[in-house]
PDB file of C-alpha atoms in Angstrom:
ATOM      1  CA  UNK A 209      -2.023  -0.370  16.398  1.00 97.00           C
ATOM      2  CA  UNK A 210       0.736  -2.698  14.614  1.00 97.00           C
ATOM      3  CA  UNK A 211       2.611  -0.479  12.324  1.00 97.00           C
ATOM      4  CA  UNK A 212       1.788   3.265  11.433  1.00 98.00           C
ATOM      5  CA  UNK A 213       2.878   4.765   7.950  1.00 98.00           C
ATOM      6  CA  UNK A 214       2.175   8.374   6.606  1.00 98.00           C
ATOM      7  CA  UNK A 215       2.274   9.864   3.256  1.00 98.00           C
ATOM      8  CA  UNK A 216       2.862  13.731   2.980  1.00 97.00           C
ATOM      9  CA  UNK A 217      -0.646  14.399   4.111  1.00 98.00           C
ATOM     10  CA  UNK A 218      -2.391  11.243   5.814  1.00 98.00           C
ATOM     11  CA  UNK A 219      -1.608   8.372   7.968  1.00 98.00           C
ATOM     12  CA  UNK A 220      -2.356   4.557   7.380  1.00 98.00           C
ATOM     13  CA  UNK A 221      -2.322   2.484  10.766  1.00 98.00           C
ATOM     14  CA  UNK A 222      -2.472  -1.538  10.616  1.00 98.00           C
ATOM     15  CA  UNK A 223      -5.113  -2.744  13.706  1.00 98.00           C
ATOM     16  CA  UNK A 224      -4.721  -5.960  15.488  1.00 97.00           C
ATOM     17  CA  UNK A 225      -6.939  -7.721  13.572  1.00 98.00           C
ATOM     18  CA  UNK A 226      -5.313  -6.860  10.013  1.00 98.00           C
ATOM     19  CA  UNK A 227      -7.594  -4.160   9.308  1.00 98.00           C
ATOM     20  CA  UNK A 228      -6.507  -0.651   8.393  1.00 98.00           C
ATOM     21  CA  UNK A 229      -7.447   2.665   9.204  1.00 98.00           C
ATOM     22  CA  UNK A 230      -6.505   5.725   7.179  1.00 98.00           C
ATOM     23  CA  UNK A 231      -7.031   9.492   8.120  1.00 98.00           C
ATOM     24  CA  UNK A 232      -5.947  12.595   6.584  1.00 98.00           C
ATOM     25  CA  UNK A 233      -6.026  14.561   3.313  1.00 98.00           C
ATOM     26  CA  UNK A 234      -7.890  12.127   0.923  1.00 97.00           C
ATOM     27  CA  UNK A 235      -5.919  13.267  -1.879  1.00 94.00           C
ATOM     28  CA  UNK A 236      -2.467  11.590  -0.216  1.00 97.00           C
ATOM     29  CA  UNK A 237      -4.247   8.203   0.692  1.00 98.00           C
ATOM     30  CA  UNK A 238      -6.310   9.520   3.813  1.00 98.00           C
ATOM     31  CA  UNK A 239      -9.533   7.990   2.212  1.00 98.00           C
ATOM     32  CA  UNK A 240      -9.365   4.267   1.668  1.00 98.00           C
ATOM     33  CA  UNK A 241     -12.901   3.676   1.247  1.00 98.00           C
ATOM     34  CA  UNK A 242     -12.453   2.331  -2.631  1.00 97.00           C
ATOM     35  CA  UNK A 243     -10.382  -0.584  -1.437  1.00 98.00           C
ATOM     36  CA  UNK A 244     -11.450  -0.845   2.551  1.00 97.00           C
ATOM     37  CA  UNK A 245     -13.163  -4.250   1.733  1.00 97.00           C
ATOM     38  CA  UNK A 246     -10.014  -5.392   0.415  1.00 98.00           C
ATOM     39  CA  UNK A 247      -7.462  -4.156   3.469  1.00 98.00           C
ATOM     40  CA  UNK A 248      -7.871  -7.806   5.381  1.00 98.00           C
ATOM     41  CA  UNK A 249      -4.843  -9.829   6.774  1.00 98.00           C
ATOM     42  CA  UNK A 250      -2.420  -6.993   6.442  1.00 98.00           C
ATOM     43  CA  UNK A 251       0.489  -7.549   7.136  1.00 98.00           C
ATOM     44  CA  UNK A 252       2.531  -4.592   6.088  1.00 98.00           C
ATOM     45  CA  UNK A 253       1.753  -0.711   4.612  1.00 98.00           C
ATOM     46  CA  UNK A 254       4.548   1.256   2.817  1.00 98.00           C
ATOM     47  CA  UNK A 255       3.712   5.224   2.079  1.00 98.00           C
ATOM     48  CA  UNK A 256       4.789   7.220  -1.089  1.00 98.00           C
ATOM     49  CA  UNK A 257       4.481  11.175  -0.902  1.00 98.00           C
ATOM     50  CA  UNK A 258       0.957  10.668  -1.658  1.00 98.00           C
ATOM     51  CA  UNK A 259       0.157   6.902  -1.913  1.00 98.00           C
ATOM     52  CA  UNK A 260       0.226   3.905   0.387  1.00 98.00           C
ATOM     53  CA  UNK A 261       1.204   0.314  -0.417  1.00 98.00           C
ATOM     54  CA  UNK A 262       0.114  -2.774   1.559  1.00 98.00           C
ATOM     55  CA  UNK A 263       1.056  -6.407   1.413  1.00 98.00           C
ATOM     56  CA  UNK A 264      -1.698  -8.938   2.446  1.00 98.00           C
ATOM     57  CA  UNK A 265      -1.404 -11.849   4.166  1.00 98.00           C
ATOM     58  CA  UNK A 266      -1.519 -13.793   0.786  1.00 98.00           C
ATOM     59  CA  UNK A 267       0.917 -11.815  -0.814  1.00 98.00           C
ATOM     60  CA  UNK A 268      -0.970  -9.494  -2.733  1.00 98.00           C
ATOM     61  CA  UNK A 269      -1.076  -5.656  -2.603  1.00 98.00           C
ATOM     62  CA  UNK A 270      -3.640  -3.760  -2.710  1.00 98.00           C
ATOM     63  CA  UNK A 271      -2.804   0.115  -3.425  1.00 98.00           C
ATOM     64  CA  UNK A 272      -4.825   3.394  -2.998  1.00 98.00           C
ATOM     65  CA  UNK A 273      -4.074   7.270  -3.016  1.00 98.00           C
ATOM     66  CA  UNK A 274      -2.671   9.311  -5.643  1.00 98.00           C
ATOM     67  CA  UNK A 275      -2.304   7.195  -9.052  1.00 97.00           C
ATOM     68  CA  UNK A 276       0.770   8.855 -10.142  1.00 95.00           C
ATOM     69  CA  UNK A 277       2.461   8.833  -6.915  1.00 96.00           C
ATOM     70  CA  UNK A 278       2.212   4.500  -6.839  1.00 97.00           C
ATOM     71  CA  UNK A 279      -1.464   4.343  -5.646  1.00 98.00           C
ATOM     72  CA  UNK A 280      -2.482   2.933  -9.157  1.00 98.00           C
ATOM     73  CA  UNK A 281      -1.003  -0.590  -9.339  1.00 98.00           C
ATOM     74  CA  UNK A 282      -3.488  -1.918 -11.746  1.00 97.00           C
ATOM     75  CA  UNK A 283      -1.269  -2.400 -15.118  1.00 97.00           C
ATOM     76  CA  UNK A 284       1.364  -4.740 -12.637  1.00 98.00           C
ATOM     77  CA  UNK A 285      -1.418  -6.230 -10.399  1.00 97.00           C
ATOM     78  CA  UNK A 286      -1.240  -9.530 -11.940  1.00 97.00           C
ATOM     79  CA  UNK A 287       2.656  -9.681 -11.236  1.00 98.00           C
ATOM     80  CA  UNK A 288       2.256  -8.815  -7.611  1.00 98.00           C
ATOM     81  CA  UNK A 289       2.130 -12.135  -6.230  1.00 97.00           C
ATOM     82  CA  UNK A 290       4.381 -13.643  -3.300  1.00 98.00           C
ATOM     83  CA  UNK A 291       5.139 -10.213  -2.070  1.00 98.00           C
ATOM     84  CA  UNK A 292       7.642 -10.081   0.516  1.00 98.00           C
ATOM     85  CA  UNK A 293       8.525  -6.760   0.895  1.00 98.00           C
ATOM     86  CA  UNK A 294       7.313  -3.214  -0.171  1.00 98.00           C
ATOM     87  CA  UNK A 295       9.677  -0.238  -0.467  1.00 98.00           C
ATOM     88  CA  UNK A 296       8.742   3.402  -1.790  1.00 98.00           C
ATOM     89  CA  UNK A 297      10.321   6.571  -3.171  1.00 97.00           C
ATOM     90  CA  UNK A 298       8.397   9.607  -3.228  1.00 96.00           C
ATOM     91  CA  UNK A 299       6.754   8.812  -6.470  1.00 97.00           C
ATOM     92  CA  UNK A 300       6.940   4.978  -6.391  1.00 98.00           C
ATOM     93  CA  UNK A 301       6.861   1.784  -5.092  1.00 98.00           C
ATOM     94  CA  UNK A 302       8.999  -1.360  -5.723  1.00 98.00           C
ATOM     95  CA  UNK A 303       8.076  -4.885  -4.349  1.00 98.00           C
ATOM     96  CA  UNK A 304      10.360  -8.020  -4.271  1.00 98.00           C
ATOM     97  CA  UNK A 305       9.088 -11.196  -4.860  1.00 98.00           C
ATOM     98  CA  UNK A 306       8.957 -14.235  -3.220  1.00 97.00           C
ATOM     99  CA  UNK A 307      11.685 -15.898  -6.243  1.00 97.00           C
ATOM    100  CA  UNK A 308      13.992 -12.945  -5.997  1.00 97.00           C
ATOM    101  CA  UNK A 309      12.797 -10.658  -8.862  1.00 98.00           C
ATOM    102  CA  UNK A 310      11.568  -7.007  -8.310  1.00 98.00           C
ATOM    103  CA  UNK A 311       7.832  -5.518  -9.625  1.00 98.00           C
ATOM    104  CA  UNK A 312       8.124  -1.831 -10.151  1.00 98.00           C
ATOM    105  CA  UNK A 313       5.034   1.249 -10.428  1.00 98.00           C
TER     106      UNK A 313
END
């Protein structure tokens, strides 16, 4: 294990090989199964109360858990590109690009 995270109810831990592994309440992210394909070349997870957050090794995120907690980042997924660094509230996440400017959801 690289890096472990946890939401309020479930635990996200980055594997050697970029892969991740989630376990807990599925309702708080412990069930990534919906975007497990996706979760290669990760390089770091952020947790909301109930979502997670990771950045990929391209600089993409992919995001799963509760949608209104940050795990729905479809309506700024075209603007997440060049990721450098993830940071959460309880609620939400905020990412900072790789040109200085900050993506909010």
């Amino acid at each position: 294990v690289q890096q472990l995270q946890a939401t309020s109810y479930a635990f996200a831990a980055i594997l050697a090989d970029g892969s991740v592994v989630t376990w807990g309440s599925p309702g708080s992210g412990g069930d990534s199964s919906q975007v497990q394909d996706q979760l290669k070349g990760v390089q770091q997870v952020q947790a909301a109360e109930s979502a997670f957050a990771a950045i990929l090794a391209d600089g993409s995120v992919v995001t799963w858990g509760e949608p209104d907690s940050g795990g729905d980042s479809s309506e700024v997924q075209d603007q997440l590109k060049g990721v450098q660094q993830v940071q959460a509230t309880g609620r939400a996440f905020a990412a900072i690009l790789a040109d200085g400017s900050v993506v909010t959801w």
